[in-house]
Amino acid sequence: MDDQFYMNLALNEAKKADKIGEIPIGAIIVNLKGKIIGKGHNQSIIQNNPCAHAEIVALRRACKTIKNYRLPEATIYVTIEPCIMCMGAIIHARLKKVVYGSPDPKWGGAGSLYNFAHDKRLNHNLEIVSGIKNDKAKKIITNFFKNKRSKQC
């Protein structure tokens, strides 16, 4: 799999979130053959739903695409490290791998704050790859919050 290519697609999803005033995080889910089976960007504000994170939106679409709630051979590409809620959903869906851009030290569930991916007490563990397009992912989210703060002044 070309991690750079798929992360660029996730970054495009993040830009969609930014355009609608959502925290700019994007996700792409790819099957073993490299076909995109789900994608999403944050929609919590417009959906009035705290669960409408990019990863959850992409998971729902991927499961609908393959008509199964399990995605055992799939990889998710997400611009920012998945939060604890999203990592829980990713583990329940049995994804094979998580590839993310920038770490999230405040909410990260894939190594920064918590490490659900390698918790041997859980019945599923998965591979984590971090730092793909880190600078671009970090810049999008940093600019979003910088702009948001400057509008509040």
Steps between C-alpha positions, in 0.01 A plus 500: 500500500616851427461672836589842356231474231222396735601756762468770234142383446437517875643853501251591225222374729640714782480804273130425441444510876688829525281657229184426701644620831571156645828400661701403192558127533455260210503123464518248217449123533664275245453127447782251444496565125539875548140590419344780703198357678425791732594860558393775731578826671390645830129585508422521873380860486280477191353166612465603865669171575811462716567165331521641145879500492674441167594145598146405606351649181754307291440178698125520450541555127756218467279255688206597284712456185606146585179417688682386811581659834846344500785636286782254579721570200444877486729790576379838618695815412420790728662842514512521880551213745162341578344591833404241758143474366618447144765248603228304679293491182805411289580210731139378499503508118822293508698719262845374416685830511476867596716755318486852635671829433543702816480384862235629739649528850167611652266230358719248319403135538771352276811576701513864609270496804374141496612204295191292432656344190748299704304441819526122546189503718290570190407221261635677191828676438600683186793662331559874546702720265542863597653813352384464138462857369535615861591859411204549266252341742631707788493820296135458400380449855732762652381762249137409572537566871716809445229647274229404744681674788568814294127530414410482870718802585 
